[in-house]
PDB file of C-alpha atoms in Angstrom:
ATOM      1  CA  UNK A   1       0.000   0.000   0.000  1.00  0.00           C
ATOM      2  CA  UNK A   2       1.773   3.047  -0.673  1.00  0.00           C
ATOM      3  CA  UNK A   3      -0.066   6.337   0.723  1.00  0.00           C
ATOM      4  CA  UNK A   4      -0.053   9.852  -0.024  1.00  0.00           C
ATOM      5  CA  UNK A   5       2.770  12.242   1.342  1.00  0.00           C
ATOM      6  CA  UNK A   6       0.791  15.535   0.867  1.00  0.00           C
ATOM      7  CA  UNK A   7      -2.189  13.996   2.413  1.00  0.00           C
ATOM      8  CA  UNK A   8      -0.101  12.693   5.073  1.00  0.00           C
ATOM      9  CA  UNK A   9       1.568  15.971   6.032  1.00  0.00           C
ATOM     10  CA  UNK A  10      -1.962  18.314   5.403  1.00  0.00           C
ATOM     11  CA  UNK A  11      -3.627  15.861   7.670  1.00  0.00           C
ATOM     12  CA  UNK A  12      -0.131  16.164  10.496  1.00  0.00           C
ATOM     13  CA  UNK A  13      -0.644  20.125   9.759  1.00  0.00           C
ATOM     14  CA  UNK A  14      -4.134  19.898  10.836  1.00  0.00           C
ATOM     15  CA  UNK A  15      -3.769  17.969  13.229  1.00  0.00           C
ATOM     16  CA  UNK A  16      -0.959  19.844  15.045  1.00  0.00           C
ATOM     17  CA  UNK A  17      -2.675  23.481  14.547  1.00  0.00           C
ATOM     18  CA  UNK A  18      -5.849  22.198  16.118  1.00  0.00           C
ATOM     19  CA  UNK A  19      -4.328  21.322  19.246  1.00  0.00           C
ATOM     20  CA  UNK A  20      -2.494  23.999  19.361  1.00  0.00           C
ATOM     21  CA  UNK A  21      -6.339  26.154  19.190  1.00  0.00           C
ATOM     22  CA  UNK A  22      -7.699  23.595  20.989  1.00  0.00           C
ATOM     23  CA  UNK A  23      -5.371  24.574  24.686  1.00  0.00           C
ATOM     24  CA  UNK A  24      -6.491  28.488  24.043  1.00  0.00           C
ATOM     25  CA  UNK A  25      -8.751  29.826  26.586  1.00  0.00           C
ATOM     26  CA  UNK A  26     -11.026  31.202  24.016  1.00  0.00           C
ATOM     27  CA  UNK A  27     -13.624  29.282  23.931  1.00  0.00           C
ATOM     28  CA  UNK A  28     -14.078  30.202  20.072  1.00  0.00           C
ATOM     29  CA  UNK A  29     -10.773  29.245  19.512  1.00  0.00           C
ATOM     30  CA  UNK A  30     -10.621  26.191  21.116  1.00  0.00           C
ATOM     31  CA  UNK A  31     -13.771  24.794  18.684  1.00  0.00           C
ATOM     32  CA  UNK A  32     -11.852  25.987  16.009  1.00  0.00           C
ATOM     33  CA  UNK A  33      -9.129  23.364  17.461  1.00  0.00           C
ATOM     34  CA  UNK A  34     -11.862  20.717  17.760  1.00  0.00           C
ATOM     35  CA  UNK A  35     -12.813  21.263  13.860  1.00  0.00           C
ATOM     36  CA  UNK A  36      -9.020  21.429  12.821  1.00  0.00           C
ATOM     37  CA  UNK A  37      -8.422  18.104  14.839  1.00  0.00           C
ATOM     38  CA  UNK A  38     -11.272  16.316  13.766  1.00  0.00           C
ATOM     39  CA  UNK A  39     -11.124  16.710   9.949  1.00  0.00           C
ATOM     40  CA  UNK A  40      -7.185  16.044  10.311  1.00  0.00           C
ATOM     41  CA  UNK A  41      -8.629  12.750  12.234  1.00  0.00           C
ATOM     42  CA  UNK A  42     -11.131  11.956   9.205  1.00  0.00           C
ATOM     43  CA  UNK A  43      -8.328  12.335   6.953  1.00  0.00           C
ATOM     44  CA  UNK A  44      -5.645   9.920   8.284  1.00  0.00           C
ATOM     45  CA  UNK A  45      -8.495   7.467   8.852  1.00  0.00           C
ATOM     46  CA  UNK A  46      -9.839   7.828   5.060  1.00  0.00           C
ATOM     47  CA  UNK A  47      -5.356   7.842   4.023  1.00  0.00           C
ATOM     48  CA  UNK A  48      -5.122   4.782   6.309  1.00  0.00           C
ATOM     49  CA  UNK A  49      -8.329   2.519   4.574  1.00  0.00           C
ATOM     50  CA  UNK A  50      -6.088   1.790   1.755  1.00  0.00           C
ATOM     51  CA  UNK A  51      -6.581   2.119  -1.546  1.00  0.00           C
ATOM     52  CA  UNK A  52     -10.392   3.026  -3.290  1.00  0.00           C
ATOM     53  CA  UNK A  53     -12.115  -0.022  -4.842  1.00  0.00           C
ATOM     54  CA  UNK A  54     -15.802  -1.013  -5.776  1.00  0.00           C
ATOM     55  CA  UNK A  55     -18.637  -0.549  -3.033  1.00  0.00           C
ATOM     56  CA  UNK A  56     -19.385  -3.204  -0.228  1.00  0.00           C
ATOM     57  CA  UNK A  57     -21.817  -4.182  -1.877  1.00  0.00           C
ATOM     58  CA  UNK A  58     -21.030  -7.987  -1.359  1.00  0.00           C
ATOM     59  CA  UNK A  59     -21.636  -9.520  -4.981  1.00  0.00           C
ATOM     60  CA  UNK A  60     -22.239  -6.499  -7.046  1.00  0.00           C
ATOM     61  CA  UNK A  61     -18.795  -6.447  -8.412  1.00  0.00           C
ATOM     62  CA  UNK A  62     -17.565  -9.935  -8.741  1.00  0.00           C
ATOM     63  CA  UNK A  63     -13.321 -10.386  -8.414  1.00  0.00           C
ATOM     64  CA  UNK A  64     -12.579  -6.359  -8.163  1.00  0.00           C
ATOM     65  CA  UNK A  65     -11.342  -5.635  -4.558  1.00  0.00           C
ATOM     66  CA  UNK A  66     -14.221  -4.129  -2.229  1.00  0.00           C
ATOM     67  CA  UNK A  67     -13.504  -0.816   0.059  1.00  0.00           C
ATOM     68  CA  UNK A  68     -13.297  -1.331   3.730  1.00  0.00           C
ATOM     69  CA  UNK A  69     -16.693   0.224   4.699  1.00  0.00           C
ATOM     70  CA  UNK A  70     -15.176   0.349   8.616  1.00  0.00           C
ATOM     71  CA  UNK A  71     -13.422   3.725   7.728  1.00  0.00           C
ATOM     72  CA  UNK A  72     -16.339   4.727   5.973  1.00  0.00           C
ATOM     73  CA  UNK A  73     -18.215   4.685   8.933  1.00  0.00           C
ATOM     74  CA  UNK A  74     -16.424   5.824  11.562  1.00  0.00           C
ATOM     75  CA  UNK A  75     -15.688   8.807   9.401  1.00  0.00           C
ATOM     76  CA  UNK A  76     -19.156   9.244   9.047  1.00  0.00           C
ATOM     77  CA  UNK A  77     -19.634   8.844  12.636  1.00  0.00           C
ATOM     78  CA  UNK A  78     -17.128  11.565  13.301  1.00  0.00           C
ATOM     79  CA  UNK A  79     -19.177  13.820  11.518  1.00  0.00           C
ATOM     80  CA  UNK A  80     -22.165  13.457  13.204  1.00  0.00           C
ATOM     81  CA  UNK A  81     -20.426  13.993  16.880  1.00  0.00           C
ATOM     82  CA  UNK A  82     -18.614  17.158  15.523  1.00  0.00           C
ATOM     83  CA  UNK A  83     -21.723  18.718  14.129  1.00  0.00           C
ATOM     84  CA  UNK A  84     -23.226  18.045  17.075  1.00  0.00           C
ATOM     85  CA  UNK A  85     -20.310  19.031  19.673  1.00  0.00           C
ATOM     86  CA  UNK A  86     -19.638  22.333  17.348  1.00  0.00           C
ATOM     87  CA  UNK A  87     -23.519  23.230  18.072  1.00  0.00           C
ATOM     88  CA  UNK A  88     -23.225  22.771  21.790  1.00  0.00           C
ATOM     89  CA  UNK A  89     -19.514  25.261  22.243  1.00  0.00           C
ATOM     90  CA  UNK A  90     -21.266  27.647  19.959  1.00  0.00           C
ATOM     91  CA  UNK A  91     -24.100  27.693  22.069  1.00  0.00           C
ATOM     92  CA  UNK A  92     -21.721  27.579  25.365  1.00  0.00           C
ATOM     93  CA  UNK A  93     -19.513  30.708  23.804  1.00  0.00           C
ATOM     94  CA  UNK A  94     -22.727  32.338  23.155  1.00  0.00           C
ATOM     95  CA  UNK A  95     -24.099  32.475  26.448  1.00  0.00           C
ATOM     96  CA  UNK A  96     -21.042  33.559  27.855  1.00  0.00           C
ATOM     97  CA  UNK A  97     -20.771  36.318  25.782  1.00  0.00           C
ATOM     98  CA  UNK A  98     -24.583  37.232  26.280  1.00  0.00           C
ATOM     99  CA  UNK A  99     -23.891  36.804  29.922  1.00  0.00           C
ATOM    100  CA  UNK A 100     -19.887  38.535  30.816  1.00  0.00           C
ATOM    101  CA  UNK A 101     -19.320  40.085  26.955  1.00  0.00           C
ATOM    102  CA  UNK A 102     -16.069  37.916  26.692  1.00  0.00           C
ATOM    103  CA  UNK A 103     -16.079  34.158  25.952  1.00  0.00           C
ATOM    104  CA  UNK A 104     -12.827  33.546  27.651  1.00  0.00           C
ATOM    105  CA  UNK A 105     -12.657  30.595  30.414  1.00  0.00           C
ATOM    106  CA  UNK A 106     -11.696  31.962  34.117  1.00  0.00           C
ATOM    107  CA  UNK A 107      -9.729  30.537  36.760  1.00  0.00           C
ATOM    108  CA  UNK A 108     -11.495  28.162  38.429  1.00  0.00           C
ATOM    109  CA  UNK A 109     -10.472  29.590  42.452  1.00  0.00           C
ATOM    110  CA  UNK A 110     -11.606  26.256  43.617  1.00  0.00           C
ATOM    111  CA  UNK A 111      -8.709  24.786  41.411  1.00  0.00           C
ATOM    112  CA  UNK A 112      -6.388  27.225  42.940  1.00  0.00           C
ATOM    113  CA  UNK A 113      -7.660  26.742  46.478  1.00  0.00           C
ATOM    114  CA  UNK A 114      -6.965  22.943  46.688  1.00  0.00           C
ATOM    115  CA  UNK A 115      -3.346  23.384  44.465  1.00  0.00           C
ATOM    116  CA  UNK A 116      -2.540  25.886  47.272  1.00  0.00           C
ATOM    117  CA  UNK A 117      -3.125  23.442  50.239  1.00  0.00           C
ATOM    118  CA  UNK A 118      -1.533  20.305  48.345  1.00  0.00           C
ATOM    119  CA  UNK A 119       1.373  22.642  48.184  1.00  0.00           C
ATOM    120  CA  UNK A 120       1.530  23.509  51.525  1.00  0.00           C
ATOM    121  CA  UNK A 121       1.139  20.084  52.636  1.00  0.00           C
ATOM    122  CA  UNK A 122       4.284  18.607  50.349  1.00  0.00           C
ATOM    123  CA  UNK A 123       6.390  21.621  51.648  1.00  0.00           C
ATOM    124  CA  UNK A 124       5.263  21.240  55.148  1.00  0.00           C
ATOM    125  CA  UNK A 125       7.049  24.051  57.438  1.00  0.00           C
ATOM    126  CA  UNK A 126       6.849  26.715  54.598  1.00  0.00           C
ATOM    127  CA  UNK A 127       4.806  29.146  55.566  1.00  0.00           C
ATOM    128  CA  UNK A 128       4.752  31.142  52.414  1.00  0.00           C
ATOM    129  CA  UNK A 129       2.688  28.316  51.012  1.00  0.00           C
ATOM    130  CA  UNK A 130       0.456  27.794  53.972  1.00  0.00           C
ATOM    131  CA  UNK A 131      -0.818  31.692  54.312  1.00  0.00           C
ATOM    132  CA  UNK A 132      -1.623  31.510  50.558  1.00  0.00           C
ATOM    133  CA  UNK A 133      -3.735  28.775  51.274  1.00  0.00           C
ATOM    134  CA  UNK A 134      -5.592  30.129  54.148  1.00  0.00           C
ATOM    135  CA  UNK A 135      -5.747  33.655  52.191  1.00  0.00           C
ATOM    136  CA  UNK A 136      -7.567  31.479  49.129  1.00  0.00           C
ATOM    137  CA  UNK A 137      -9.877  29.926  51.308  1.00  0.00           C
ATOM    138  CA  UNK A 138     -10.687  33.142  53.387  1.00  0.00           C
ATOM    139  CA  UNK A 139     -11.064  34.770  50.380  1.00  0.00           C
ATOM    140  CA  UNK A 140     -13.174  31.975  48.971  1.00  0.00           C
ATOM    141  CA  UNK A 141     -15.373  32.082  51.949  1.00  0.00           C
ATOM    142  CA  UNK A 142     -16.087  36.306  51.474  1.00  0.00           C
ATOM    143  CA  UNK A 143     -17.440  35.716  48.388  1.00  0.00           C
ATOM    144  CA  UNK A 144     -19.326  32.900  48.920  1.00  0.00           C
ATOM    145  CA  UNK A 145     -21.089  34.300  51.847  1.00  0.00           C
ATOM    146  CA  UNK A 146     -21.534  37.597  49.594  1.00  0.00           C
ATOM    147  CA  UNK A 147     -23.008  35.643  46.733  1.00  0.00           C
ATOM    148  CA  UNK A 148     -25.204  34.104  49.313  1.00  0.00           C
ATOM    149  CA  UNK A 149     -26.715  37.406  51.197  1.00  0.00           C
ATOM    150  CA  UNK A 150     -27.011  38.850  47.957  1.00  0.00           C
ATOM    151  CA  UNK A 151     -29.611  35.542  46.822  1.00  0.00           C
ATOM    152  CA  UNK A 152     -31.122  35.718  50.127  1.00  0.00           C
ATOM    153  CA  UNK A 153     -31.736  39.762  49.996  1.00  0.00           C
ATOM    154  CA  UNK A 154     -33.620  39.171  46.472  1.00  0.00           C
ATOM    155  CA  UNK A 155     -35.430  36.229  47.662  1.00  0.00           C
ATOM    156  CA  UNK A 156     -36.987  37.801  50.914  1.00  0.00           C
ATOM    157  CA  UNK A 157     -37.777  40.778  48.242  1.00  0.00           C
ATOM    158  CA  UNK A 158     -38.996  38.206  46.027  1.00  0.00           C
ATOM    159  CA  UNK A 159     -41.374  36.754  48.531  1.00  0.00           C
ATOM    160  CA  UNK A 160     -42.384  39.790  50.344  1.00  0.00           C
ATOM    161  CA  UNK A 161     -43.379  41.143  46.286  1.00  0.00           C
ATOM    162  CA  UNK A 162     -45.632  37.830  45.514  1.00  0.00           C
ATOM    163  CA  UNK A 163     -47.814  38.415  49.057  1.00  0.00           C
TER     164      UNK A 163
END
């Protein structure tokens, strides 16, 4: 089987630049990645099938070598999972830009939080690590307890209103 270099290398090229999209923030971006990846995916699976021949049709083309319908139908397949996947980010970027104007991904402080105790548990008497920790989590606290007497504030309105 001998396969084709160009295809080989747009296919690498695709491949390559989509995961390079796909680790941006953005979450625009990062379905651009997804798209990139996934046709360069397609691609090597339709370059790795082998060479073209008649339809699986089993007995419709007696003696010529048949195409391996497997590729066919994961390609296929593929497909259907990006269209669907692209309609769900689109609809995830556009809601975040309805809701903050920006469709970038923030730092999860929970994330933080927990790397900033695991770090001041493997360093043990550093206490550079250890006030960071307790900062994150007092800090964490504030605006938890903020976001929660803010709810409470326009529910008791909320209730008090539908009387």
């Amino acid at each position: 089987m001998t396969a084709n270099l160009t295809l080989i290398l747009v296919a690498s090229v695709l491949v390559g630049t989509g995961a390079y999209l796909f680790l941006s923030r953005s979450l625009v971006r990062a379905l651009m990645g997804f798209l990139l990846m996934g046709n360069g995916v397609n691609l090597l699976f339709i370059i790795g099938s082998g060479p073209a021949g008649a339809p699986p049709i089993v007995g419709t083309r007696g003696g010529q070598p048949m195409a391996d319908p497997v590729p066919q139908a994961l390609v296929l397949t593929a497909i259907v999972i990006t269209l669907a996947m692209t309609a769900f980010v689109l609809a995830l970027a556009h809601r975040g830009w309805q809701v903050g104007r920006d469709d970038l991904v923030a730092d999860d402080t929970e994330s933080a939080r927990i790397h900033a105790r695991a770090e001041a548990d493997d360093l043990g008497s550093e206490p550079g690590a250890r006030e960071q920790a307790e900062e994150i989590v007092a800090e964490t606290e504030r605006a938890e307890r903020s976001h929660h007497d803010k709810h409470r504030h326009t529910g008791e309105h909320e209730e008090g209103g539908s009387r």
